[in-house]
Short mmCIF file of C-alpha atoms (C1' of nucleotides) in Angstrom, two decimals:
data_model
loop_
_atom_site.label_atom_id
_atom_site.label_comp_id
_atom_site.label_asym_id
_atom_site.label_seq_id
_atom_site.Cartn_x
_atom_site.Cartn_y
_atom_site.Cartn_z
CA UNK B 21 0.78 11.68 13.50
CA UNK B 22 -2.25 11.00 11.45
CA UNK B 23 -5.86 11.47 12.68
CA UNK B 24 -7.93 8.81 14.01
CA UNK B 25 -10.23 6.73 11.94
CA UNK B 26 -13.74 5.77 12.89
CA UNK B 27 -14.83 2.16 12.84
CA UNK B 28 -16.55 2.47 9.52
CA UNK B 29 -13.55 4.12 7.88
CA UNK B 30 -11.19 1.42 9.11
CA UNK B 31 -13.43 -1.26 7.78
CA UNK B 32 -13.42 0.41 4.50
CA UNK B 33 -9.83 1.05 4.49
CA UNK B 34 -9.30 -2.65 5.23
CA UNK B 35 -11.58 -3.54 2.29
CA UNK B 36 -9.62 -1.39 -0.34
CA UNK B 37 -6.46 -3.00 0.74
CA UNK B 38 -7.86 -6.39 0.47
CA UNK B 39 -9.44 -5.83 -2.64
CA UNK B 40 -6.20 -4.41 -4.28
CA UNK B 41 -4.27 -7.35 -3.09
CA UNK B 42 -6.79 -9.58 -4.86
CA UNK B 43 -7.42 -7.96 -8.14
CA UNK B 44 -4.35 -5.52 -8.33
CA UNK B 45 -6.71 -2.56 -8.87
CA UNK B 46 -8.82 -0.65 -6.68
CA UNK B 47 -12.52 -0.93 -6.21
CA UNK B 48 -15.16 1.56 -7.42
CA UNK B 49 -17.57 3.34 -5.10
CA UNK B 50 -20.22 1.25 -6.00
CA UNK B 51 -18.28 -1.98 -5.29
CA UNK B 52 -17.49 -0.69 -1.91
CA UNK B 53 -21.07 -0.01 -1.12
CA UNK B 54 -22.04 -3.55 -2.20
CA UNK B 55 -19.62 -4.85 0.14
CA UNK B 56 -20.84 -2.87 3.07
CA UNK B 57 -24.55 -2.56 2.14
CA UNK B 58 -24.45 1.14 1.45
CA UNK B 59 -26.78 1.99 -1.12
CA UNK B 60 -25.86 5.30 -2.17
CA UNK B 61 -22.41 6.07 -3.61
CA UNK B 62 -22.45 9.38 -1.84
CA UNK B 63 -22.33 7.62 1.41
CA UNK B 64 -19.11 5.76 0.15
CA UNK B 65 -17.78 8.90 -1.32
CA UNK B 66 -17.77 10.70 2.07
CA UNK B 67 -16.00 7.97 3.77
CA UNK B 68 -13.26 8.06 0.88
CA UNK B 69 -12.93 11.78 1.23
CA UNK B 70 -12.40 11.39 4.96
CA UNK B 71 -9.90 8.86 4.35
CA UNK B 72 -8.09 11.19 1.84
CA UNK B 73 -8.45 14.17 4.13
CA UNK B 74 -6.78 12.15 7.01
CA UNK B 75 -4.09 11.00 5.04
CA UNK B 76 -4.72 7.43 4.55
CA UNK B 77 -5.74 7.43 0.74
CA UNK B 78 -5.09 9.50 -2.20
CA UNK B 79 -7.54 9.92 -5.21
CA UNK B 80 -7.80 11.69 -8.43
CA UNK B 81 -10.83 13.56 -9.01
CA UNK B 82 -13.35 12.56 -11.69
CA UNK B 83 -11.03 9.62 -12.45
CA UNK B 84 -12.32 6.06 -12.07
CA UNK B 85 -10.70 3.64 -9.71
CA UNK B 86 -8.09 5.91 -8.73
CA UNK B 87 -8.11 5.21 -4.93
CA UNK B 88 -4.42 4.53 -3.86
CA UNK B 89 -3.49 3.45 -0.18
CA UNK B 90 -1.05 5.94 0.93
CA UNK B 91 2.38 4.59 2.55
CA UNK B 92 1.89 1.16 1.47
CA UNK B 93 5.02 -0.78 1.49
CA UNK B 94 5.89 -2.85 -1.66
CA UNK B 95 7.35 -5.87 -0.41
CA UNK B 96 10.49 -4.79 -2.24
CA UNK B 97 13.53 -5.50 -0.16
CA UNK B 98 13.82 -9.04 1.16
CA UNK B 99 17.17 -8.80 2.89
CA UNK B 100 18.08 -12.36 2.20
CA UNK B 101 21.51 -11.90 3.85
CA UNK B 102 19.88 -11.95 7.20
CA UNK B 103 17.96 -15.42 6.54
CA UNK B 104 19.36 -18.49 7.85
CA UNK B 105 18.57 -22.07 6.77
CA UNK B 106 18.18 -24.53 9.57
CA UNK B 107 18.10 -28.36 8.95
CA UNK B 108 14.98 -30.07 10.38
CA UNK B 109 16.01 -33.36 12.23
CA UNK B 110 13.63 -36.35 12.36
CA UNK B 111 15.03 -37.90 15.37
CA UNK B 112 18.00 -37.78 17.71
CA UNK B 113 19.39 -41.31 17.64
CA UNK B 114 22.05 -42.58 19.98
CA UNK B 115 25.50 -43.29 18.20
CA UNK B 116 25.00 -41.04 15.38
CA UNK B 117 25.94 -37.29 14.78
CA UNK B 118 22.78 -35.30 14.98
CA UNK B 119 23.33 -33.46 11.99
CA UNK B 120 23.98 -36.63 9.98
CA UNK B 121 22.43 -36.34 6.63
CA UNK B 122 20.29 -39.24 7.26
CA UNK B 123 18.47 -37.36 10.08
CA UNK B 124 17.75 -34.23 8.17
CA UNK B 125 14.04 -34.30 7.01
CA UNK B 126 13.93 -30.78 5.71
CA UNK B 127 15.22 -27.32 5.89
CA UNK B 128 13.54 -24.09 6.77
CA UNK B 129 14.64 -20.49 6.78
CA UNK B 130 14.50 -18.00 9.56
CA UNK B 131 15.77 -14.41 10.17
CA UNK B 132 18.97 -14.49 11.71
CA UNK B 133 17.78 -11.55 14.11
CA UNK B 134 15.43 -14.14 15.87
CA UNK B 135 18.37 -16.40 16.64
CA UNK B 136 20.61 -14.14 18.77
CA UNK B 137 23.68 -14.90 16.71
CA UNK B 138 23.59 -18.48 17.32
CA UNK B 139 25.29 -21.01 14.77
CA UNK B 140 25.24 -24.76 14.48
CA UNK B 141 21.49 -24.93 14.98
CA UNK B 142 18.88 -27.57 14.08
CA UNK B 143 15.07 -27.86 14.28
CA UNK B 144 13.31 -30.66 16.17
CA UNK B 145 9.64 -31.43 16.64
CA UNK B 146 8.80 -31.84 20.46
CA UNK B 147 7.32 -35.26 21.43
CA UNK B 148 5.82 -35.44 24.97
CA UNK B 149 4.42 -32.98 27.50
CA UNK B 150 7.25 -32.77 29.94
CA UNK B 151 8.08 -29.12 29.58
CA UNK B 152 4.55 -27.58 29.41
CA UNK B 153 5.20 -25.18 32.18
CA UNK B 154 8.13 -23.77 30.23
CA UNK B 155 5.71 -23.23 27.52
CA UNK B 156 6.90 -26.02 25.30
CA UNK B 157 4.19 -28.31 24.05
CA UNK B 158 3.83 -31.57 22.39
CA UNK B 159 4.39 -30.75 18.56
CA UNK B 160 6.30 -27.58 18.90
CA UNK B 161 9.40 -26.95 16.93
CA UNK B 162 12.62 -26.34 19.14
CA UNK B 163 15.39 -24.52 17.67
CA UNK B 164 18.60 -26.31 19.18
CA UNK B 165 22.05 -25.30 19.30
CA UNK B 166 24.36 -28.31 18.92
CA UNK B 167 26.88 -28.47 21.79
CA UNK B 168 27.91 -30.87 24.26
CA UNK B 169 28.05 -28.76 27.24
CA UNK B 170 25.70 -26.18 28.88
CA UNK B 171 24.94 -24.16 31.75
CA UNK B 172 23.01 -24.68 34.96
CA UNK B 173 19.35 -23.87 34.09
CA UNK B 174 19.59 -24.34 30.33
CA UNK B 175 16.82 -26.17 28.57
CA UNK B 176 18.60 -28.89 26.75
CA UNK B 177 18.24 -31.85 24.37
CA UNK B 178 19.99 -35.00 25.83
CA UNK B 179 20.37 -38.62 25.27
CA UNK B 180 19.77 -40.70 28.29
CA UNK B 181 20.23 -44.42 27.99
CA UNK B 182 19.96 -43.99 24.29
CA UNK B 183 16.63 -42.14 24.51
CA UNK B 184 16.37 -38.45 23.53
CA UNK B 185 14.87 -36.21 25.83
CA UNK B 186 14.02 -32.45 26.46
CA UNK B 187 14.58 -31.31 30.07
CA UNK B 188 16.09 -28.37 32.05
CA UNK B 189 19.55 -29.00 33.13
CA UNK B 190 19.86 -28.28 36.99
CA UNK B 191 22.82 -28.65 39.38
CA UNK B 192 21.89 -28.89 43.07
CA UNK B 193 24.80 -29.24 45.34
CA UNK B 194 26.93 -32.03 43.99
CA UNK B 195 24.14 -33.65 41.91
CA UNK B 196 22.83 -32.86 38.52
CA UNK B 197 19.36 -33.37 37.44
CA UNK B 198 17.36 -33.34 34.14
CA UNK B 199 14.28 -31.49 35.44
CA UNK B 200 10.91 -31.80 33.64
CA UNK B 201 8.64 -28.69 33.77
CA UNK B 202 5.45 -30.69 34.50
CA UNK B 203 4.43 -32.02 37.93
CA UNK B 204 3.54 -35.49 36.36
CA UNK B 205 7.13 -36.12 35.45
CA UNK B 206 9.83 -36.87 37.73
CA UNK B 207 13.38 -35.44 37.67
CA UNK B 208 16.17 -37.70 36.25
CA UNK B 209 19.25 -37.87 38.27
CA UNK B 210 22.25 -38.06 35.93
CA UNK B 211 24.88 -37.42 38.25
CA UNK B 212 26.72 -40.61 37.86
CA UNK B 213 25.10 -41.81 34.51
CA UNK B 214 27.58 -42.68 32.18
CA UNK B 215 25.04 -43.09 29.53
CA UNK B 216 24.19 -39.27 29.57
CA UNK B 217 25.06 -36.99 26.80
CA UNK B 218 24.01 -33.35 26.01
CA UNK B 219 23.08 -33.00 22.53
CA UNK B 220 22.23 -29.30 22.34
CA UNK B 221 20.79 -26.36 24.03
CA UNK B 222 17.33 -25.01 23.23
CA UNK B 223 17.35 -21.43 22.06
CA UNK B 224 14.03 -20.90 20.72
CA UNK B 225 10.44 -22.59 20.50
CA UNK B 226 7.94 -22.14 17.66
CA UNK B 227 4.35 -23.18 17.74
CA UNK B 228 1.77 -22.89 15.04
CA UNK B 229 -1.77 -22.96 15.88
CA UNK B 230 -3.65 -24.69 13.04
CA UNK H 229 4.80 -21.19 -22.87
CA UNK H 230 3.25 -18.13 -23.83
CA UNK H 231 3.22 -16.62 -27.29
CA UNK H 232 5.56 -14.33 -28.31
CA UNK H 233 4.80 -10.57 -28.26
CA UNK H 234 5.26 -7.86 -30.95
CA UNK H 235 7.57 -4.99 -30.27
CA UNK H 236 4.46 -2.67 -29.77
CA UNK H 237 2.66 -5.25 -27.28
CA UNK H 238 5.92 -5.53 -25.46
CA UNK H 239 6.22 -1.63 -24.97
CA UNK H 240 2.66 -1.46 -23.92
CA UNK H 241 2.91 -4.34 -21.35
CA UNK H 242 6.02 -2.49 -19.99
CA UNK H 243 4.12 0.68 -19.87
CA UNK H 244 1.26 -0.87 -17.86
CA UNK H 245 3.63 -2.51 -15.21
CA UNK H 246 5.56 0.99 -14.89
CA UNK H 247 2.34 2.65 -14.45
CA UNK H 248 0.66 0.40 -11.76
CA UNK H 249 4.16 0.60 -10.08
CA UNK H 250 3.78 4.44 -9.95
CA UNK H 251 0.31 4.85 -9.16
CA UNK H 252 -0.94 1.70 -7.61
CA UNK H 253 -3.82 1.48 -10.11
CA UNK H 254 -3.73 0.49 -14.06
CA UNK H 255 -4.08 3.11 -16.74
CA UNK H 256 -7.01 3.52 -19.05
CA UNK H 257 -6.99 2.81 -22.60
CA UNK H 258 -6.85 6.62 -23.20
CA UNK H 259 -3.76 7.04 -20.93
CA UNK H 260 -1.91 4.36 -22.85
CA UNK H 261 -2.77 6.02 -26.16
CA UNK H 262 -1.69 9.18 -24.95
CA UNK H 263 1.62 7.70 -24.05
CA UNK H 264 2.38 6.02 -27.39
CA UNK H 265 0.62 8.56 -29.51
CA UNK H 266 -2.17 6.42 -30.46
CA UNK H 267 -5.10 8.65 -31.09
CA UNK H 268 -7.84 5.94 -31.23
CA UNK H 269 -8.68 3.95 -27.99
CA UNK H 270 -9.60 1.20 -30.64
CA UNK H 271 -5.89 0.84 -31.48
CA UNK H 272 -5.09 0.56 -27.82
CA UNK H 273 -7.96 -1.84 -27.21
CA UNK H 274 -6.66 -4.32 -29.97
CA UNK H 275 -3.01 -4.40 -28.23
CA UNK H 276 -4.65 -5.11 -24.84
CA UNK H 277 -6.97 -7.89 -26.25
CA UNK H 278 -3.87 -9.40 -27.88
CA UNK H 279 -2.17 -9.27 -24.68
CA UNK H 280 -4.91 -10.92 -22.93
CA UNK H 281 -5.16 -13.51 -25.60
CA UNK H 282 -1.61 -14.40 -25.24
CA UNK H 283 -2.03 -14.67 -21.56
CA UNK H 284 -0.03 -11.69 -20.21
CA UNK H 285 -3.11 -9.59 -18.95
CA UNK H 286 -6.41 -10.05 -17.61
CA UNK H 287 -9.21 -7.55 -18.01
CA UNK H 288 -12.77 -7.29 -16.88
CA UNK H 289 -15.09 -6.19 -19.82
CA UNK H 290 -17.03 -3.19 -19.46
CA UNK H 291 -15.04 -2.37 -16.29
CA UNK H 292 -12.61 0.59 -16.15
CA UNK H 293 -9.15 0.13 -15.34
CA UNK H 294 -9.37 -3.57 -14.75
CA UNK H 295 -6.13 -4.31 -16.57
CA UNK H 296 -4.35 -6.71 -14.36
CA UNK H 297 -0.63 -8.02 -15.25
CA UNK H 298 -0.82 -11.74 -14.95
CA UNK H 299 1.50 -13.92 -12.79
CA UNK H 300 2.67 -10.91 -10.97
CA UNK H 301 0.99 -11.04 -7.60
CA UNK H 302 2.39 -8.59 -5.26
CA UNK H 303 3.04 -11.11 -2.33
CA UNK H 304 4.81 -13.42 -4.37
CA UNK H 305 7.83 -11.24 -4.40
CA UNK H 306 10.73 -12.75 -2.47
CA UNK H 307 10.28 -16.16 -3.38
CA UNK H 308 13.76 -17.17 -2.70
CA UNK H 309 13.23 -20.33 -0.56
CA UNK H 310 9.83 -19.23 0.13
CA UNK H 311 10.72 -16.61 2.58
CA UNK H 312 8.16 -14.26 3.69
CA UNK H 313 8.88 -10.76 5.17
CA UNK H 314 6.59 -9.93 8.10
CA UNK H 315 6.21 -6.40 9.61
CA UNK H 316 6.67 -6.05 13.35
CA UNK H 317 4.10 -3.86 15.05
CA UNK H 318 5.03 -1.92 17.96
CA UNK H 319 1.62 -1.38 19.23
CA UNK H 320 -2.01 -1.81 18.25
CA UNK H 321 -3.80 1.44 18.70
CA UNK H 322 -7.49 2.02 18.42
CA UNK H 323 -8.59 4.18 15.42
CA UNK H 324 -5.59 3.24 13.27
CA UNK H 325 -4.89 0.63 10.68
CA UNK H 326 -2.42 -1.99 12.62
CA UNK H 327 -0.33 -2.04 9.46
CA UNK H 328 -0.06 1.70 9.35
CA UNK H 329 3.62 2.75 8.54
CA UNK H 330 3.72 4.53 11.84
CA UNK H 331 3.22 1.20 13.67
CA UNK H 332 5.81 -0.87 11.90
CA UNK H 333 8.81 -1.14 13.82
CA UNK H 334 10.83 -3.55 11.89
CA UNK H 335 10.52 -6.46 9.35
CA UNK H 336 11.67 -10.06 10.04
CA UNK H 337 11.72 -12.94 7.55
CA UNK H 338 10.46 -16.33 8.20
CA UNK H 339 9.85 -19.36 5.99
CA UNK H 340 6.48 -19.57 4.71
CA UNK H 341 6.29 -23.36 5.40
CA UNK H 342 6.00 -22.41 8.81
CA UNK H 343 2.86 -20.07 8.31
CA UNK H 344 0.52 -22.47 6.81
CA UNK H 345 0.05 -20.29 3.57
CA UNK H 346 -1.43 -17.40 5.65
CA UNK H 347 -1.04 -13.90 4.24
CA UNK H 348 -1.73 -10.40 5.85
CA UNK H 349 0.60 -11.26 8.79
CA UNK H 350 2.31 -9.04 11.35
CA UNK H 351 4.48 -9.81 14.31
CA UNK H 352 3.72 -8.30 17.96
CA UNK H 353 5.55 -8.61 21.11
CA UNK H 354 3.46 -10.04 23.93
CA UNK H 355 2.82 -8.05 26.87
CA UNK H 356 1.42 -9.79 30.07
CA UNK H 357 0.79 -13.10 31.25
CA UNK H 358 -2.84 -13.76 30.53
CA UNK H 359 -2.13 -16.69 28.21
CA UNK H 360 0.75 -18.44 29.94
CA UNK H 361 -1.54 -21.79 29.96
CA UNK H 362 -1.61 -21.68 26.31
CA UNK H 363 2.21 -21.41 26.31
CA UNK H 364 2.16 -17.63 25.39
CA UNK H 365 4.36 -15.78 27.82
CA UNK H 366 5.22 -12.23 28.39
CA UNK H 367 8.00 -11.08 25.75
CA UNK H 368 7.04 -13.68 23.21
CA UNK H 369 6.61 -13.02 19.54
CA UNK H 370 3.19 -13.81 18.12
CA UNK H 371 2.31 -13.88 14.56
CA UNK H 372 -1.09 -12.61 13.86
CA UNK H 373 -3.15 -12.73 10.85
CA UNK H 374 -4.83 -9.48 10.19
CA UNK H 375 -8.59 -10.11 9.97
CA UNK H 376 -11.73 -8.75 11.52
CA UNK H 377 -13.66 -11.99 12.11
CA UNK H 378 -12.70 -15.44 13.88
CA UNK H 379 -13.92 -18.86 14.97
CA UNK H 380 -14.97 -20.05 18.30
CA UNK H 381 -11.63 -21.04 20.22
CA UNK H 382 -9.43 -19.06 18.23
CA UNK H 383 -6.70 -17.09 20.02
CA UNK H 384 -7.06 -13.47 19.06
CA UNK H 385 -5.70 -10.16 19.30
CA UNK H 386 -8.63 -7.89 20.17
CA UNK H 387 -9.36 -4.14 21.11
CA UNK H 388 -11.69 -3.66 23.94
CA UNK H 389 -12.49 -0.25 25.10
CA UNK H 390 -9.50 0.88 23.03
CA UNK H 391 -7.21 -1.36 24.83
CA UNK H 392 -5.57 -4.23 22.80
CA UNK H 393 -5.68 -7.67 24.37
CA UNK H 394 -4.57 -11.12 23.63
CA UNK H 395 -7.29 -13.82 24.49
CA UNK H 396 -9.19 -16.86 23.38
CA UNK H 397 -12.48 -16.09 21.66
CA UNK H 398 -15.10 -18.33 23.19
CA UNK H 399 -18.81 -18.39 22.54
CA UNK H 400 -21.04 -19.96 25.16
CA UNK H 401 -24.66 -20.13 24.56
CA UNK H 402 -25.58 -16.69 23.46
CA UNK H 403 -22.64 -15.00 25.20
CA UNK H 404 -19.15 -14.31 23.75
CA UNK H 405 -16.11 -14.25 26.01
CA UNK H 406 -12.42 -13.25 25.84
CA UNK H 407 -11.07 -16.01 27.91
CA UNK H 408 -7.59 -15.66 29.51
CA UNK H 409 -5.70 -18.87 30.03
CA UNK H 410 -4.31 -17.91 33.42
CA UNK H 411 -6.39 -18.40 36.61
CA UNK H 412 -5.46 -14.95 37.77
CA UNK H 413 -7.27 -13.29 35.09
CA UNK H 414 -10.95 -12.88 34.57
CA UNK H 415 -12.92 -13.57 31.47
CA UNK H 416 -14.33 -10.57 29.70
CA UNK H 417 -18.02 -10.54 28.40
CA UNK H 418 -18.03 -8.77 25.16
CA UNK H 419 -21.41 -10.15 24.18
CA UNK H 420 -22.85 -6.60 24.19
CA UNK H 421 -19.81 -4.49 24.10
CA UNK H 422 -19.89 -2.33 21.15
CA UNK H 423 -16.43 -1.14 21.65
CA UNK H 424 -14.97 -4.62 21.09
CA UNK H 425 -13.06 -5.29 17.59
CA UNK H 426 -11.11 -8.32 16.45
CA UNK H 427 -7.72 -7.35 14.97
CA UNK H 428 -6.35 -10.55 14.10
CA UNK H 429 -5.83 -14.06 14.73
CA UNK H 430 -2.89 -15.55 16.41
CA UNK H 431 -1.42 -18.25 14.04
CA UNK H 432 2.07 -18.66 15.67
CA UNK H 433 4.20 -18.01 18.72
CA UNK H 434 7.96 -17.62 18.81
CA UNK H 435 10.07 -17.50 21.92
CA UNK H 436 13.85 -17.43 22.21
CA UNK H 437 15.61 -18.32 25.48
CA UNK H 438 18.40 -15.95 25.94
"C1'" DT Q 220 -32.76 19.06 25.53
"C1'" DG Q 221 -30.47 20.63 21.60
"C1'" DA Q 222 -26.33 20.90 18.86
"C1'" DC Q 223 -23.18 18.13 16.33
"C1'" DA Q 224 -20.87 14.54 13.91
"C1'" DA Q 225 -20.99 10.03 11.54
"C1'" DA Q 226 -23.65 7.47 8.62
"C1'" DG Q 227 -26.98 6.31 5.15
"C1'" DT Q 228 -30.80 7.10 1.12
"C1'" DG Q 229 -32.55 8.12 -3.47
"C1'" DT Q 230 -32.26 10.71 -7.53
"C1'" DA Q 231 -30.32 13.04 -10.87
"C1'" DC Q 232 -26.45 14.22 -13.84
"C1'" DA Q 233 -21.95 14.74 -16.08
"C1'" DA Q 234 -17.43 12.93 -16.92
"C1'" DA Q 235 -14.62 9.10 -17.88
"C1'" DA Q 236 -13.85 4.84 -19.84
"C1'" DG Q 237 -14.80 0.85 -22.54
"C1'" DT Q 238 -16.95 -0.95 -27.12
"C1'" DT Q 239 -17.78 -1.04 -31.96
"C1'" DC Q 240 -17.31 -0.28 -36.93
"C1'" DA Q 241 -15.79 0.98 -41.50
"C1'" DC Q 242 -11.62 2.46 -43.28
"C1'" DT Q 243 -6.34 3.31 -44.16
"C1'" DA Q 244 -1.33 2.07 -43.88
"C1'" DT Q 245 2.80 -0.77 -43.99
"C1'" DA Q 246 5.36 -4.47 -43.73
"C1'" DT Q 247 6.01 -9.72 -44.21
"C1'" DT Q 248 4.70 -14.03 -46.21
"C1'" DT Q 249 3.14 -16.90 -49.83
"C1'" DA U 235 0.89 -9.87 -57.06
"C1'" DA U 236 -2.17 -11.44 -53.76
"C1'" DA U 237 -2.75 -12.74 -49.07
"C1'" DT U 238 -2.22 -11.87 -44.23
"C1'" DA U 239 -1.04 -9.92 -39.85
"C1'" DT U 240 0.27 -5.72 -37.24
"C1'" DA U 241 -0.88 -0.89 -36.54
"C1'" DG U 242 -3.58 3.23 -36.64
"C1'" DT U 243 -7.78 6.73 -37.39
"C1'" DG U 244 -12.11 8.96 -36.44
"C1'" DA U 245 -16.39 9.12 -34.93
"C1'" DA U 246 -20.40 7.28 -32.52
"C1'" DC U 247 -22.21 4.83 -28.82
"C1'" DT U 248 -22.95 2.37 -24.31
"C1'" DT U 249 -21.83 1.50 -19.76
"C1'" DT U 250 -19.35 2.53 -15.98
"C1'" DT U 251 -18.36 5.62 -12.58
"C1'" DG U 252 -17.73 9.73 -9.82
"C1'" DT U 253 -20.17 13.97 -8.35
"C1'" DA U 254 -23.85 16.63 -6.24
"C1'" DC U 255 -27.91 17.58 -3.19
"C1'" DA U 256 -31.61 17.58 -0.19
"C1'" DC U 257 -33.21 14.87 3.40
"C1'" DT U 258 -33.38 11.00 7.35
"C1'" DT U 259 -31.35 8.45 11.08
"C1'" DT U 260 -28.63 7.44 15.25
"C1'" DG U 261 -25.51 8.29 18.84
"C1'" DT U 262 -22.70 11.15 21.45
"C1'" DC U 263 -21.72 15.05 24.45
"C1'" DA U 264 -22.25 19.31 26.80
#
DNA sequence: TGACAAAGTGTACAAAAGTTCACTATATTT
DNA sequence: AAATATAGTGAACTTTTGTACACTTTGTCA
């Protein structure tokens, strides 16, 4: 295990990484000093020496711009084999297969390790707040496994009266409900509803904060 | 279309790329000359100038080791379908760079379209319920942009008293708080806390339902 | 309180690295 | 054969950059 860094050393290490990222070559001592308002190159040098001693950097003595970050991963391998491409569905319309070409608005890639070996997936933008207590918000992207059955307790995409909806599928005694996870919404009893169809099971949510 | 290169220019361009690959910083004119038995740095310089003129390199005048190969940004690797590889961090420890090799427990791919052009990202498994009202649950995967600053209202990963925490960064008047999004937790006043550091800003959450 | 470590200053200096110029050599083209 | 582009030499010079030292400041900890 490498030694701990001081706050200053951490900041400087960060700066060097960012600098290299941007320019493809490392900064000079003076450039580092400029960034942190360290007037003397000696002050900078001591930080660099400390970082070298602790094993985070390497330098070549008397050589300009020879700072190199140790143990930096080149983004070399991208194991593309493990990436899956998923269609993004615009809307779930009654009477059409979800994955019909007309419905596909795009395609996105995601690591299969995040999908628990599921197949037949599609992405869907969430509309509405009915599932906020499950951490599914308006605008989120849900990843859905296309299937016409599900287990008690699954969160599903369903068609009820030709309207698509996102709810939790719950069996209580002899009745079946689509339960919202938001006190402002009412459960939907679909026990005897002939116009109720399961479209798929939600296996993941993705939300990006702008 | 860029201009054709002479044999010599091609060799030198290749050498520069190899050198950078090996040392993480570019060679000096003298180092290039040494490699090709060019005794005069002027001979080397003319090749470099030609390569710059033809658009294959950039340099900073009067600046040492400032040769950068054009159109060879490191991130840009893995452009296949614009998928980005993100390191999965085991823990955020005080006094160590987050992205230190020791902390990287894995790597996962995700479509860059889902990341809003962010860079310097890492993934982190959430521990604790302090942000449930923002739809971030225990066990979720958050994607974090490594940065030491943030805006009012951002959800951030921070170190407070050497403990890592996930909170919303809020400025109220002259005070700064880390606000949980769970009534069971108390806000943390970090206004005068010297042992408070921003690690990064949460840009996305991913949760899979098993 | 006093010792110690981390951090910063200012100056000076030496080594490294980029710049310039006049000149030569060898192909290729006109 | 003359003109031109590419390539190389050697020396001199300027700027950049790393190194060194003595001294100050600040915070921590025993």
